[in-house]
Coordinates of C-alpha atoms in Angstrom, one line a residue:
Chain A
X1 CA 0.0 0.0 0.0
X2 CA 2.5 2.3 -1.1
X3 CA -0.2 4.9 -0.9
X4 CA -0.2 5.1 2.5
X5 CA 3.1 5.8 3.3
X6 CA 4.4 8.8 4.4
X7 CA 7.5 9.5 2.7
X8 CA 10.0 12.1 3.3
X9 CA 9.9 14.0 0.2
X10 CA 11.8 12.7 -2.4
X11 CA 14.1 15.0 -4.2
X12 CA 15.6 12.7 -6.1
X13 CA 12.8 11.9 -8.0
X14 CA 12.6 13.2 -11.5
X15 CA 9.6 14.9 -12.8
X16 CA 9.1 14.2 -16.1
X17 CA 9.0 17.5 -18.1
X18 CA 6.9 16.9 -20.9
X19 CA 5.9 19.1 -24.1
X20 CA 2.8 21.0 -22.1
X21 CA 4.8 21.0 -18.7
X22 CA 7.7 22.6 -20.5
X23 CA 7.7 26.1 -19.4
X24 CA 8.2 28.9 -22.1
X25 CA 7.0 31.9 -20.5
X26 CA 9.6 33.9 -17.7
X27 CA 11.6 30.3 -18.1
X28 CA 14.2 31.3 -16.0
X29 CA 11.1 30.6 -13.0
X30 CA 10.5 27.3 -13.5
X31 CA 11.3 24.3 -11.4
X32 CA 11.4 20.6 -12.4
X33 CA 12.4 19.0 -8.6
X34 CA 9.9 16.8 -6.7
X35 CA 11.1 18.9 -3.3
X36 CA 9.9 22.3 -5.2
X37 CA 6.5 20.4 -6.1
X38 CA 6.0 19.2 -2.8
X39 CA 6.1 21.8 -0.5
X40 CA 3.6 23.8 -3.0
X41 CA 1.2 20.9 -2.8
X42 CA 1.7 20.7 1.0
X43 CA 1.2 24.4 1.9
X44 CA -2.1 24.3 0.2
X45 CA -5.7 22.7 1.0
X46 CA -7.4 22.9 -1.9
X47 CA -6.0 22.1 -5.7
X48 CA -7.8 23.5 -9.2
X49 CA -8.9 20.5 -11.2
X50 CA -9.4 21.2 -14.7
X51 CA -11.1 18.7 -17.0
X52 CA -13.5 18.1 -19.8
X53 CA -16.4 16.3 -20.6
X54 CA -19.9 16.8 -23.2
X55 CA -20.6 20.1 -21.5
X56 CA -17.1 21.7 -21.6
X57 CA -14.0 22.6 -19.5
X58 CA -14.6 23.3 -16.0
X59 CA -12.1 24.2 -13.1
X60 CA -13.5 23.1 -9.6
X61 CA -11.7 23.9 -6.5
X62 CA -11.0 20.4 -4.4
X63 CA -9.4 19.7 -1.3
X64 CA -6.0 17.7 -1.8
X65 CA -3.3 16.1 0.0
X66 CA -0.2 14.4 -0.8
X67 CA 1.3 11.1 0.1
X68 CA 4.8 10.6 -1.2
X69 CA 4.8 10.8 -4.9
X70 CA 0.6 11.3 -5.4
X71 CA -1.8 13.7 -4.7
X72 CA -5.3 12.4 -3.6
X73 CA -8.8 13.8 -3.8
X74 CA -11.8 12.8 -2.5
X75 CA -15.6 13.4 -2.8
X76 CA -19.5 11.5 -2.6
X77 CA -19.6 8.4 -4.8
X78 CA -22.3 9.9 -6.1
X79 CA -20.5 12.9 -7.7
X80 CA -20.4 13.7 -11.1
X81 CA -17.1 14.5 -10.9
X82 CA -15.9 11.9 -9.5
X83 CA -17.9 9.2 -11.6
X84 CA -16.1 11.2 -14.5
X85 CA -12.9 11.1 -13.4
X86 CA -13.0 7.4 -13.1
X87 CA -12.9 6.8 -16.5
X88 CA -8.9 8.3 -16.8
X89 CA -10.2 11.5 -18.0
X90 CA -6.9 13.7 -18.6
X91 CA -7.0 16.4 -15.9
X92 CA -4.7 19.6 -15.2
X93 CA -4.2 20.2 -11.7
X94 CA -2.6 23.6 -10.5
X95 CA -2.0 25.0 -7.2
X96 CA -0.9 28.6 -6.6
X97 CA 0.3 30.8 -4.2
X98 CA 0.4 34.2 -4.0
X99 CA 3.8 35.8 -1.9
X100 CA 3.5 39.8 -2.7
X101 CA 2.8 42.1 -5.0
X102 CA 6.1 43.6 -6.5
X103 CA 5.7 47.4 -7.3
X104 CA 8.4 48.2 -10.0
X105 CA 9.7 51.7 -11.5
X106 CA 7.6 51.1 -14.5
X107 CA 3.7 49.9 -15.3
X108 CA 4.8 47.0 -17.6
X109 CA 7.6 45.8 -14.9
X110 CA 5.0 45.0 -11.7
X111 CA 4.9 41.3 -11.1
X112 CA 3.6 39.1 -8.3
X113 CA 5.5 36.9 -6.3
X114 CA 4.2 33.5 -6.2
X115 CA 4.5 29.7 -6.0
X116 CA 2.6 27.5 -8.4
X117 CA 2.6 23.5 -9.3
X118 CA 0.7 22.3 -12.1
X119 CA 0.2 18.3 -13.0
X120 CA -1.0 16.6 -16.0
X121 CA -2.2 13.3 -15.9
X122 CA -5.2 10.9 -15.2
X123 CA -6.7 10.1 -11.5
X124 CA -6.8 6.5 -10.6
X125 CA -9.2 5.1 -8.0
X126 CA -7.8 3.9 -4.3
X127 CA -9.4 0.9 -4.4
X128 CA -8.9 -1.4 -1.3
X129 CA -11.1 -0.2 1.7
X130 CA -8.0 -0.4 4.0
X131 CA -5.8 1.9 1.5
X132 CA -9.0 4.1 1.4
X133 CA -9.3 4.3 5.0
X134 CA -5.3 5.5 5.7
X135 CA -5.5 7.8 3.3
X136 CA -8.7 9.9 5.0
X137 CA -7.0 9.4 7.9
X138 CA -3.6 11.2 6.1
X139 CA -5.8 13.4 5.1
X140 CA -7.1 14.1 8.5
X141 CA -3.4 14.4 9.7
X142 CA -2.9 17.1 7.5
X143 CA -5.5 19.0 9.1
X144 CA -4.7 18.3 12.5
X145 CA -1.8 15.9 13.8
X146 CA -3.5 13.7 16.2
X147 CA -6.9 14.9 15.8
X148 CA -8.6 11.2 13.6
X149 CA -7.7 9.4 17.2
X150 CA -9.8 12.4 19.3
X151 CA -13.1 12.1 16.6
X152 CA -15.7 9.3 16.1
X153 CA -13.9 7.9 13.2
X154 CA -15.9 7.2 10.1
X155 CA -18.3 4.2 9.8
X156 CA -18.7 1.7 7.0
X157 CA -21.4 3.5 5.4
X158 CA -19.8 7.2 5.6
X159 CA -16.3 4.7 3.9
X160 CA -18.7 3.1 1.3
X161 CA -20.0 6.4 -0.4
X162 CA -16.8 8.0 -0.5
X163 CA -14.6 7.6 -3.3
X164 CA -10.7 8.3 -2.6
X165 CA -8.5 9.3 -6.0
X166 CA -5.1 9.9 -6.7
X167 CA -2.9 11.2 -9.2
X168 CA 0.8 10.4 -9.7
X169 CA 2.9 13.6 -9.2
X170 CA 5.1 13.3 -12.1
X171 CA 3.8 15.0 -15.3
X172 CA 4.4 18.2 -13.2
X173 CA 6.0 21.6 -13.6
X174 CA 6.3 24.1 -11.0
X175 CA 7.0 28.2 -11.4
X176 CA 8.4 30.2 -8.7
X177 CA 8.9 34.2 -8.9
X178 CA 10.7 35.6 -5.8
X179 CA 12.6 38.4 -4.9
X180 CA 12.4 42.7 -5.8
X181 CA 11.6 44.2 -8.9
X182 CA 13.4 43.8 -12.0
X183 CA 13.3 47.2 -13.6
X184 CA 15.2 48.4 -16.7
X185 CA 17.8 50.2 -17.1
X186 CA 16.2 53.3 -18.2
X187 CA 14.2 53.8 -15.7
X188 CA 16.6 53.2 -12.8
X189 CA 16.6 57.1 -12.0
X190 CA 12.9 56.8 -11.2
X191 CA 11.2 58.9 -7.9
X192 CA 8.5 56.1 -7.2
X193 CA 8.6 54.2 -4.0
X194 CA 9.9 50.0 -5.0
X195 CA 9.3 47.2 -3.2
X196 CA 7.4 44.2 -2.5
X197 CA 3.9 44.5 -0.7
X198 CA 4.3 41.2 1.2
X199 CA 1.2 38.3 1.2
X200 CA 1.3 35.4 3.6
X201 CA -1.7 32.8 4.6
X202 CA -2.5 33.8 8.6
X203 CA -4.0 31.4 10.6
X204 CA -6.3 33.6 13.1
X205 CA -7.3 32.5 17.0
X206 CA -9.4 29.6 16.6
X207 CA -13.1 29.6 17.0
X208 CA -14.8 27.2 19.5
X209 CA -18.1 25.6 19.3
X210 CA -20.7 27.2 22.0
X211 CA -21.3 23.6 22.5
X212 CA -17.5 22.8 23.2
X213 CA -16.6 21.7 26.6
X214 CA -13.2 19.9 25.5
X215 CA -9.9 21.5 27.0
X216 CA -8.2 22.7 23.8
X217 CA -5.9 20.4 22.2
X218 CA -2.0 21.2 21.7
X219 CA -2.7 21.8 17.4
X220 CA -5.6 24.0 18.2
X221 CA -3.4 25.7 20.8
X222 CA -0.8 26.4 18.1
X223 CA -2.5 26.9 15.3
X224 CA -2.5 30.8 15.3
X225 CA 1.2 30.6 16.1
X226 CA 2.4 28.3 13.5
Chain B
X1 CA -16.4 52.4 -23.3
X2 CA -18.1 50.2 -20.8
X3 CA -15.1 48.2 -20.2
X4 CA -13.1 51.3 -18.6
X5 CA -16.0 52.1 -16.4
X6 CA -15.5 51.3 -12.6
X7 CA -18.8 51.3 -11.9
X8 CA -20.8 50.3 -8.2
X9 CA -21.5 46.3 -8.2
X10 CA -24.6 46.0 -9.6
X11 CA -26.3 43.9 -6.9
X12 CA -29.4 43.7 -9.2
X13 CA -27.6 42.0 -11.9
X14 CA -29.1 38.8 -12.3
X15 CA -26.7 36.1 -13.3
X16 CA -28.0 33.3 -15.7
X17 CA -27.1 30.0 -14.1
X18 CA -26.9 27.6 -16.5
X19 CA -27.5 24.0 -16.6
X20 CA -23.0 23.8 -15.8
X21 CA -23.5 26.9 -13.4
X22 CA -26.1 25.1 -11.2
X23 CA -24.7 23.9 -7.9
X24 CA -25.8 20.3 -6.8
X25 CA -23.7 19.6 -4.2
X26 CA -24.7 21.1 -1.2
X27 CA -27.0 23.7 -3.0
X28 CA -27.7 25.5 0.0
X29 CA -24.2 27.1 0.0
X30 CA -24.7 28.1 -3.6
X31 CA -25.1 32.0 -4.2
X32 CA -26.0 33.6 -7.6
X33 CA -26.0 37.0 -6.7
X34 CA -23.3 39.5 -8.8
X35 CA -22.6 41.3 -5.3
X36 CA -21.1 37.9 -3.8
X37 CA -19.3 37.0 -7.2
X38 CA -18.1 40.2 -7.2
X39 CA -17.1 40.6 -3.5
X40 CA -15.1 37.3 -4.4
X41 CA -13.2 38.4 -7.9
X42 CA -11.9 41.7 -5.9
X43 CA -10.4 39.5 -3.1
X44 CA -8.7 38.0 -5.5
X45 CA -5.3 38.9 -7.4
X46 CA -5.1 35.5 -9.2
X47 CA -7.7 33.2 -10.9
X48 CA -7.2 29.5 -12.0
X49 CA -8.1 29.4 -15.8
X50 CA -9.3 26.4 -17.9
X51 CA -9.3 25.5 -21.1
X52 CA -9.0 22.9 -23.9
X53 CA -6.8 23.0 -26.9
X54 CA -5.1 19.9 -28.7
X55 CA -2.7 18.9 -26.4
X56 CA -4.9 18.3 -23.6
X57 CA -6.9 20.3 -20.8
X58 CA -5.1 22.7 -19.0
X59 CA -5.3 25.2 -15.7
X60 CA -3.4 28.3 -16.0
X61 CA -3.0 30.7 -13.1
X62 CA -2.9 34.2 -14.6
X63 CA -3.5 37.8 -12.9
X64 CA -7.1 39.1 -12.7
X65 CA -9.6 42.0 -12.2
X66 CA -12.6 43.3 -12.1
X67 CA -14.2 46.4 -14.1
X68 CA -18.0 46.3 -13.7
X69 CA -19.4 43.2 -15.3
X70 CA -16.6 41.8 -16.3
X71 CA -12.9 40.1 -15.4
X72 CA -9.9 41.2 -17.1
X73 CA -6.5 39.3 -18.1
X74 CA -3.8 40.5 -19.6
X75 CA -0.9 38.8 -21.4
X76 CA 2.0 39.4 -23.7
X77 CA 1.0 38.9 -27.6
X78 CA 3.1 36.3 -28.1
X79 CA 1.5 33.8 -25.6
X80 CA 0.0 31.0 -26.7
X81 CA -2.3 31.1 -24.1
X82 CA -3.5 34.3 -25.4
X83 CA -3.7 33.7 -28.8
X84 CA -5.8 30.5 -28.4
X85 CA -8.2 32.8 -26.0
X86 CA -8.8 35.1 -29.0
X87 CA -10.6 32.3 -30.8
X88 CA -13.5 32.1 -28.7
X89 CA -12.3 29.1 -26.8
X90 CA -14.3 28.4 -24.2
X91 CA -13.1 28.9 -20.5
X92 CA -14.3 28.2 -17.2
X93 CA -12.9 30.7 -14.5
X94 CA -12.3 29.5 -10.8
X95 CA -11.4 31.7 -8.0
X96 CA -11.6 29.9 -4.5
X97 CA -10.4 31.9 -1.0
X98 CA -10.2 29.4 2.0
X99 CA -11.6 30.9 5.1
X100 CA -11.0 28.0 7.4
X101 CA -10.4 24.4 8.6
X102 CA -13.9 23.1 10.0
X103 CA -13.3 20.6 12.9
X104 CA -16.4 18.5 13.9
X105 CA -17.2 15.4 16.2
X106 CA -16.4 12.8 13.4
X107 CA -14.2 12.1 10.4
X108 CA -16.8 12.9 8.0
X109 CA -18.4 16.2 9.1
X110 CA -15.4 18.0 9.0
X111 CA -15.4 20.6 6.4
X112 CA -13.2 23.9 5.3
X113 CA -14.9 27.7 4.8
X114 CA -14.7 29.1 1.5
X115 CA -15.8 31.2 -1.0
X116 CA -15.5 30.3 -4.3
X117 CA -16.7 31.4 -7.8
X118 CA -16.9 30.0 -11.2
X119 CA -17.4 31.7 -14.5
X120 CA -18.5 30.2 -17.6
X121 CA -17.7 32.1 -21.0
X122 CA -15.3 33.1 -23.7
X123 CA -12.8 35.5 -23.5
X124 CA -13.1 38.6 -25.8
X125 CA -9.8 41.2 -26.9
X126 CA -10.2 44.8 -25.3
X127 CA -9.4 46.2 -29.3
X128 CA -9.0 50.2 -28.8
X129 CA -6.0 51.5 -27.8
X130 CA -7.6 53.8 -25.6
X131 CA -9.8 51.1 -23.9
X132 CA -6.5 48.8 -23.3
X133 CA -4.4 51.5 -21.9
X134 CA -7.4 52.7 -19.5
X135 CA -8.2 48.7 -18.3
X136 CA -4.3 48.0 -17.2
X137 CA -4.7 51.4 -15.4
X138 CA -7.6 50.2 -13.5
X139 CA -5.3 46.6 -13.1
X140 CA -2.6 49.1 -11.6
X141 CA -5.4 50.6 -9.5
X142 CA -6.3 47.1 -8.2
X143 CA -2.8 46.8 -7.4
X144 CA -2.6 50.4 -5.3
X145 CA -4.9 53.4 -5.7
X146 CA -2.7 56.3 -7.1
X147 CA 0.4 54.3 -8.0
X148 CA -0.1 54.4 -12.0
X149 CA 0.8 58.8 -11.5
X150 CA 3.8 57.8 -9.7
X151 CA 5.5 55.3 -12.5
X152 CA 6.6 55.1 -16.1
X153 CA 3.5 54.8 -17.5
X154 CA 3.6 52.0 -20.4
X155 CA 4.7 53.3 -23.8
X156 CA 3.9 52.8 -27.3
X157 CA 5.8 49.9 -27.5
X158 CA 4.9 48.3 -24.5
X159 CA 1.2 48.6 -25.0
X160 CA 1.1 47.6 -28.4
X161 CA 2.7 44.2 -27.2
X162 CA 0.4 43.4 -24.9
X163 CA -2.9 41.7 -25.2
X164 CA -5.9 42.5 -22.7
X165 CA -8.9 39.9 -22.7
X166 CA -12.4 40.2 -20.9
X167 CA -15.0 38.0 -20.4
X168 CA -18.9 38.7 -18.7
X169 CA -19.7 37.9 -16.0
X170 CA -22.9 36.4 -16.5
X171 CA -22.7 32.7 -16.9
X172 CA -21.6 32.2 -13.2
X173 CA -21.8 30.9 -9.5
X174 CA -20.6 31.1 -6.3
X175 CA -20.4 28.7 -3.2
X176 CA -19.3 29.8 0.2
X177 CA -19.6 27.9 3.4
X178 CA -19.5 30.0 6.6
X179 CA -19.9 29.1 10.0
X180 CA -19.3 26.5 12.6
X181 CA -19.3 22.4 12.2
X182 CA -22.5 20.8 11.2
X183 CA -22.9 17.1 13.4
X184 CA -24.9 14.7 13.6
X185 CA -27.3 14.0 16.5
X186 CA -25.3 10.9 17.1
X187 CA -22.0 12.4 17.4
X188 CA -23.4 15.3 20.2
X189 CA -21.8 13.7 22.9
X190 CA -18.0 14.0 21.4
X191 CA -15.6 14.7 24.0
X192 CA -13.2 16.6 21.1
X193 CA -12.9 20.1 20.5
X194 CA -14.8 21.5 18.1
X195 CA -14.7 24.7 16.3
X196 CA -13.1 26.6 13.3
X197 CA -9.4 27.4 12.4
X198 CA -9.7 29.9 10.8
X199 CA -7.3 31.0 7.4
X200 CA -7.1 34.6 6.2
X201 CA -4.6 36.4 3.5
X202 CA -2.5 38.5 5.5
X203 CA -0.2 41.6 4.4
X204 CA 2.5 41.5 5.7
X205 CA 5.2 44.4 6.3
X206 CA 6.7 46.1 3.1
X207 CA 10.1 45.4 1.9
X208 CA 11.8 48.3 -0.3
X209 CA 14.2 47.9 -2.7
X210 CA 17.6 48.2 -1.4
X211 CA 17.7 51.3 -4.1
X212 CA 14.5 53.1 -3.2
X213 CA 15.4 56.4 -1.6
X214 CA 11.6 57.5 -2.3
X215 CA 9.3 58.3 0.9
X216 CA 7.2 55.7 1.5
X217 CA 3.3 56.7 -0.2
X218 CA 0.6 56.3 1.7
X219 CA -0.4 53.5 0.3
X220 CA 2.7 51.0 1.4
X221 CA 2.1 53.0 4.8
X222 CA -1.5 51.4 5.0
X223 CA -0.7 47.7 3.5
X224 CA 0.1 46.0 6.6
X225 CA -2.9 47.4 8.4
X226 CA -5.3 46.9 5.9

């Protein structure tokens, strides 16, 4: 069940650049390593998942997580989505991030600072209800370490209309601007303020239940501080 | 020139959900009101873009905003991207802000906040001169009120090699989920803690260029706190 380990990631694995994951635009920002890849997937929740089918292209926003070298999805058996994606439709996965908005000396020389990931391929179903069941629970882990032991875990019916899927991380491409404004030369003598205006995910104070009684677990204790 | 208009949302806009713009999943979290979508595209500095050409479907991250009823892109005229755009390809638009991790009594009710919109559509070229110029002014806006007097404004050159696109707003939809975990009657008596941890985009402090010797505008002044 090699989908339910959790691997250190694995820098040493080689994406596969292929003809569409080949970055042409700003190429100097793109990044081919699996450690690059992975911490963009990690640092996000949710994943864009482009596909098509008889009534077009669609994007729709999906909670994601990553064990070792896949990403995983899940959703209601009952989905359309996820019915469709069974059938090896070819989806395009992309994750950004955005890190600041860089003010240059010119109009056409702003940029944003971001992370993004993008990965081509086909989802493939988890189909054995123990690999299933780890990978929620990896899932869960990445919410809150320690947290699926605390809950009422899920039942066989709640497992049974849930359909886990996972797509390899290897068709992939990443792009990565960091850093101050690149200006040119021309316009070095310029009077306007230049910088970067700075954007970070917060996590704010956490919000009890009225109804919660429980003392407050260490993760909930430092999530504003993480 | 409707497209260089900033103009109030138009709450009473009525959007036309389609028969791919109506929300089946947990439709009571779907919204079709332009004040929400709106509220949503202005958040945002980045959409997730999809699309379908002959090597595959794809999901593009690319810089966004808002004039009145419509979202605006902008590219060089030498991307593919863009010059597949001007044929009238079909799109579908994704924006998605994550408000929060949702922690309930068991595995299955937990749940993240977010607001998310879609847009259905195809992308049409802003032609005039005039019109282009006046929509990446209102991009520069976006980016900080009063900033576009204070740079090298774009030139001939630069503007002519630059492609703007728009596409309506109209064929759209929203989801948000808000508020605490949602149990089930079963669960009630769950000794774990319960609540919301909550996510939010943060600004964080400004970093100048090393070169900048220009007082800080008013604007960088009030990023942090904003």
């Amino acid at each position: 069940m090699t989908e339910t380990t959790h691997i250190a990631p694995a820098s040493d694995v080689p994406m596969a650049p292929s003809d569409r994951t080949r970055v042409r635009r700003v190429a100097e920002n793109a990044r081919y390593d699996a450690a690059t890849l992975y911490a963009i997937v990690d640092a996000a929740y949710v994943c864009h998942l482009a596909f098509a089918d008889e009534k077009g292209t669609h994007c729709i926003p999906m909670a994601c997580w990553r064990e070792g070298e896949h990403l995983y999805i899940h959703a209601s058996n009952g989905s359309r989505l996820m019915k469709h994606l069974c059938k090896g439709t070819q989806v395009c996965i992309t994750i950004t991030h955005i890190d600041g908005l860089v003010l240059a000396r010119s109009a056409f020389n702003h940029s944003m600072n971001y992370r993004s990931a993008m990965v081509y391929g086909q989802f493939e179903r988890v189909e054995s209800d123990a690999a299933k069941r780890a990978s929620l629970e990896a899932f869960m882990d990445k919410l809150a370490v320690g947290r699926q032991a605390e809950i009422r875990a899920g039942n066989d019916k709640e497992y049974a209309a849930t359909t886990v899927l996972r797509i390899a991380l290897t068709e992939a491409a990443c792009k990565v601007r960091e850093g101050g404004a690149v200006d040119d030369a021309d316009d070095m003598g310029s009077t306007a303020w230049v910088g970067v205006l700075p954007i970070a995910s917060q996590r704010l104070a956490p919000q009890p239940d009225p109804l919660c009684t429980a003392p407050t677990p260490q993760y909930v204790q430092d999530w504003a501080g993480a």
